[in-house]
Amino acid sequence: FCLIIYDIRSNKRRLKLSKLLEGYGVRVQNPVSGRPVKNDYQSLLKDIEGFYKADEEDSIIVYVTTKEEVTSFSPYHSAEN
């Protein structure tokens, strides 16, 4: 299972990411999505990486509970701590 937690300033971009994530799982609570980890995990990361824009100050964190793995897309280095 993985959780995707995001902070997107732009309402338009936040809605776009929310719709992108609907294809991978269910919304747990704004702005958190959860989904079982299957073979499409790498596809999920690729889609998020394509969406992510540091200059928009987006922050997106993907936490995989079964692997204790965290992938962070953030312009802030302290976001991983």
Coordinates of N, CA, C and O in Angstrom, one line a residue:
F1 N 0.8 -1.2 0.0 CA 0.0 0.0 0.0 C 0.9 1.2 0.0 O 1.9 1.2 0.6
C2 N 0.5 2.3 -0.7 CA 1.2 3.5 -0.7 C 0.3 4.7 -0.5 O -0.9 4.6 -0.8
L3 N 0.8 5.7 0.2 CA 0.1 7.0 0.4 C 0.8 8.0 -0.4 O 2.0 8.1 -0.4
I4 N 0.0 8.9 -1.0 CA 0.5 10.0 -1.8 C 0.0 11.3 -1.1 O -1.3 11.4 -1.0
I5 N 0.8 12.1 -0.5 CA 0.5 13.3 0.2 C 1.0 14.4 -0.6 O 2.2 14.4 -1.0
Y6 N 0.2 15.4 -0.9 CA 0.6 16.5 -1.7 C 0.2 17.9 -1.2 O -0.8 18.0 -0.5
D7 N 1.0 18.9 -1.6 CA 0.7 20.3 -1.3 C 0.9 21.0 -2.6 O 2.0 21.2 -3.0
I8 N -0.2 21.4 -3.3 CA -0.1 22.1 -4.6 C -0.8 23.4 -4.4 O -2.0 23.4 -4.0
R9 N -0.1 24.5 -4.7 CA -0.7 25.8 -4.5 C -1.9 26.1 -5.4 O -2.9 26.6 -5.1
S10 N -1.7 25.8 -6.7 CA -2.6 26.1 -7.7 C -3.9 25.2 -7.6 O -3.7 24.0 -7.7
N11 N -5.0 25.8 -7.5 CA -6.3 25.0 -7.5 C -6.4 24.1 -8.8 O -6.8 22.9 -8.7
K12 N -6.1 24.7 -9.9 CA -6.2 24.0 -11.2 C -5.2 22.8 -11.2 O -5.6 21.7 -11.6
R13 N -4.0 23.0 -10.8 CA -3.0 21.9 -10.8 C -3.4 20.9 -9.7 O -3.2 19.7 -10.0
R14 N -3.9 21.3 -8.6 CA -4.3 20.4 -7.5 C -5.4 19.4 -8.0 O -5.4 18.2 -7.8
L15 N -6.4 20.0 -8.8 CA -7.5 19.2 -9.3 C -6.9 18.2 -10.4 O -7.3 17.1 -10.4
K16 N -6.0 18.7 -11.2 CA -5.4 17.9 -12.2 C -4.7 16.7 -11.6 O -4.8 15.5 -12.0
L17 N -3.9 16.9 -10.5 CA -3.2 15.8 -9.8 C -4.2 14.9 -9.2 O -4.0 13.7 -9.2
S18 N -5.2 15.4 -8.6 CA -6.2 14.6 -7.9 C -6.9 13.6 -8.9 O -7.0 12.4 -8.7
K19 N -7.2 14.1 -10.1 CA -7.7 13.3 -11.2 C -6.8 12.3 -11.7 O -7.1 11.1 -12.0
L20 N -5.5 12.7 -11.8 CA -4.4 11.7 -12.2 C -4.4 10.6 -11.2 O -4.3 9.4 -11.6
L21 N -4.4 10.9 -9.9 CA -4.3 9.9 -8.9 C -5.5 9.0 -8.8 O -5.4 7.8 -8.3
E22 N -6.7 9.5 -9.2 CA -7.9 8.6 -9.2 C -7.7 7.3 -10.0 O -8.3 6.3 -9.7
G23 N -6.9 7.4 -11.0 CA -6.6 6.3 -11.8 C -5.7 5.2 -11.1 O -5.6 4.1 -11.6
Y24 N -5.2 5.6 -10.0 CA -4.3 4.7 -9.3 C -4.9 4.2 -7.9 O -4.3 3.3 -7.3
G25 N -5.9 4.9 -7.4 CA -6.4 4.5 -6.1 C -7.5 5.4 -5.7 O -8.1 6.0 -6.5
V26 N -7.8 5.4 -4.4 CA -8.9 6.1 -3.8 C -8.4 7.3 -3.0 O -7.3 7.2 -2.4
R27 N -9.1 8.4 -3.0 CA -8.8 9.5 -2.1 C -9.1 9.1 -0.7 O -10.3 8.7 -0.4
V28 N -8.2 9.3 0.2 CA -8.4 9.0 1.6 C -9.0 10.2 2.3 O -10.0 10.2 3.0
Q29 N -8.4 11.3 2.1 CA -8.8 12.6 2.6 C -8.0 13.7 1.8 O -6.8 13.4 1.5
N30 N -8.6 14.8 1.5 CA -7.8 15.9 0.8 C -6.6 16.2 1.7 O -6.8 16.5 2.9
P31 N -5.5 16.3 1.3 CA -4.9 15.9 0.0 C -4.1 14.6 0.1 O -2.9 14.6 -0.1
V32 N -4.8 13.5 0.4 CA -4.1 12.3 0.6 C -4.8 11.2 -0.3 O -6.0 11.1 -0.2
S33 N -4.0 10.4 -1.0 CA -4.6 9.3 -1.8 C -3.9 8.1 -1.3 O -2.7 8.1 -0.9
G34 N -4.6 7.0 -1.4 CA -4.0 5.7 -1.0 C -4.3 4.6 -2.1 O -5.3 4.7 -2.7
R35 N -3.4 3.7 -2.2 CA -3.7 2.6 -3.2 C -2.8 1.4 -2.9 O -1.7 1.6 -2.3
P36 N -3.2 0.2 -3.3 CA -2.4 -0.9 -3.1 C -1.2 -0.8 -4.1 O -1.3 -0.3 -5.2
V37 N -0.1 -1.3 -3.7 CA 1.1 -1.3 -4.6 C 1.1 -2.5 -5.4 O 1.0 -3.6 -5.0
K38 N 1.1 -2.3 -6.7 CA 1.1 -3.4 -7.7 C 2.2 -3.1 -8.7 O 3.0 -2.3 -8.5
N39 N 2.1 -3.7 -9.8 CA 3.2 -3.6 -10.9 C 3.2 -2.2 -11.4 O 4.2 -1.8 -12.1
D40 N 2.1 -1.4 -11.3 CA 2.1 -0.1 -11.9 C 2.6 1.0 -11.0 O 2.5 2.2 -11.2
Y41 N 3.3 0.6 -9.9 CA 4.0 1.6 -9.0 C 5.0 2.5 -9.8 O 5.0 3.7 -9.6
Q42 N 5.8 1.9 -10.6 CA 6.8 2.7 -11.4 C 6.0 3.6 -12.3 O 6.5 4.8 -12.6
S43 N 4.9 3.2 -12.9 CA 4.1 4.1 -13.7 C 3.6 5.3 -13.0 O 3.5 6.4 -13.4
L44 N 3.1 5.0 -11.7 CA 2.6 6.1 -10.9 C 3.7 7.1 -10.6 O 3.5 8.3 -10.8
L45 N 4.9 6.6 -10.3 CA 6.0 7.6 -10.0 C 6.4 8.4 -11.3 O 6.6 9.6 -11.2
K46 N 6.3 7.7 -12.4 CA 6.6 8.4 -13.7 C 5.6 9.5 -14.0 O 5.9 10.6 -14.4
D47 N 4.3 9.2 -13.7 CA 3.3 10.2 -13.9 C 3.4 11.3 -13.0 O 3.2 12.5 -13.3
I48 N 3.7 11.1 -11.7 CA 3.9 12.1 -10.7 C 5.1 13.0 -11.1 O 5.1 14.2 -11.0
E49 N 6.2 12.3 -11.5 CA 7.4 13.1 -11.9 C 7.1 14.0 -13.1 O 7.6 15.1 -13.2
G50 N 6.3 13.5 -14.0 CA 5.9 14.3 -15.2 C 5.0 15.5 -14.8 O 5.1 16.5 -15.4
F51 N 4.2 15.3 -13.8 CA 3.4 16.4 -13.3 C 4.1 17.4 -12.5 O 3.8 18.6 -12.5
Y52 N 5.1 17.0 -11.7 CA 5.8 17.8 -10.7 C 6.5 19.0 -11.3 O 7.2 18.9 -12.3
K53 N 6.3 20.2 -10.7 CA 7.0 21.4 -11.1 C 7.6 22.1 -9.9 O 6.8 22.7 -9.1
A54 N 8.9 22.0 -9.7 CA 9.5 22.7 -8.6 C 9.3 24.2 -8.6 O 9.1 24.8 -7.5
D55 N 9.3 24.8 -9.8 CA 9.1 26.2 -9.8 C 7.6 26.7 -9.4 O 7.4 27.8 -9.1
E56 N 6.7 25.7 -9.3 CA 5.4 26.0 -8.8 C 5.3 25.7 -7.3 O 4.2 25.9 -6.7
E57 N 6.4 25.3 -6.7 CA 6.5 25.0 -5.3 C 5.6 23.9 -4.9 O 5.1 23.8 -3.8
D58 N 5.5 22.9 -5.8 CA 4.7 21.7 -5.5 C 5.5 20.8 -4.5 O 6.7 20.8 -4.5
S59 N 4.8 20.2 -3.6 CA 5.4 19.1 -2.8 C 4.5 17.9 -2.9 O 3.3 18.0 -2.6
I60 N 5.1 16.8 -3.2 CA 4.4 15.5 -3.4 C 5.3 14.4 -2.7 O 6.5 14.3 -3.0
I61 N 4.7 13.7 -1.8 CA 5.4 12.7 -1.1 C 4.7 11.3 -1.3 O 3.5 11.3 -1.1
V62 N 5.4 10.3 -1.7 CA 4.9 9.0 -1.9 C 5.5 8.1 -0.9 O 6.7 7.9 -0.9
Y63 N 4.7 7.5 0.0 CA 5.2 6.6 1.0 C 4.7 5.2 0.8 O 3.5 5.0 0.7
V64 N 5.6 4.3 0.6 CA 5.2 2.9 0.4 C 5.3 2.1 1.7 O 6.5 1.9 2.2
T65 N 4.2 1.7 2.3 CA 4.2 1.1 3.6 C 4.9 -0.3 3.6 O 5.5 -0.7 4.5
T66 N 4.7 -1.0 2.5 CA 5.3 -2.4 2.5 C 6.8 -2.4 2.3 O 7.4 -3.4 2.6
K67 N 7.3 -1.4 1.7 CA 8.8 -1.3 1.5 C 9.5 -0.3 2.4 O 10.7 -0.2 2.4
E68 N 8.7 0.4 3.2 CA 9.2 1.5 4.1 C 10.1 2.4 3.2 O 11.2 2.8 3.5
E69 N 9.5 2.8 2.0 CA 10.2 3.6 1.0 C 9.5 4.9 0.9 O 8.3 4.9 0.9
V70 N 10.2 6.0 0.8 CA 9.6 7.3 0.6 C 10.3 7.9 -0.6 O 11.5 8.0 -0.7
T71 N 9.4 8.5 -1.5 CA 9.9 9.2 -2.7 C 9.3 10.6 -2.5 O 8.1 10.8 -2.4
S72 N 10.1 11.6 -2.5 CA 9.7 13.0 -2.3 C 10.0 13.9 -3.5 O 11.1 13.8 -4.0
F73 N 9.0 14.6 -4.0 CA 9.2 15.6 -5.1 C 8.9 16.9 -4.4 O 7.7 17.2 -4.0
S74 N 9.9 17.7 -4.1 CA 9.8 18.9 -3.4 C 10.9 19.9 -3.6 O 12.1 19.4 -3.7
P75 N 10.7 21.2 -3.8 CA 11.8 22.1 -3.9 C 12.5 22.4 -2.6 O 13.5 23.0 -2.5
Y76 N 11.9 21.9 -1.5 CA 12.5 22.1 -0.2 C 13.2 20.9 0.3 O 12.7 19.8 0.4
H77 N 14.5 21.0 0.6 CA 15.3 19.9 1.0 C 14.8 19.3 2.3 O 14.9 18.1 2.5
S78 N 14.3 20.1 3.2 CA 13.8 19.6 4.5 C 12.5 18.8 4.4 O 12.1 18.3 5.4
A79 N 11.9 18.7 3.3 CA 10.6 18.0 3.2 C 10.8 16.5 3.5 O 9.8 15.9 3.8
E80 N 12.0 16.0 3.3 CA 12.2 14.6 3.5 C 12.4 14.3 5.0 O 12.4 13.1 5.4
N81 N 12.7 15.3 5.8 CA 13.0 15.1 7.2 C 11.8 15.2 8.1 O 10.9 15.8 7.8

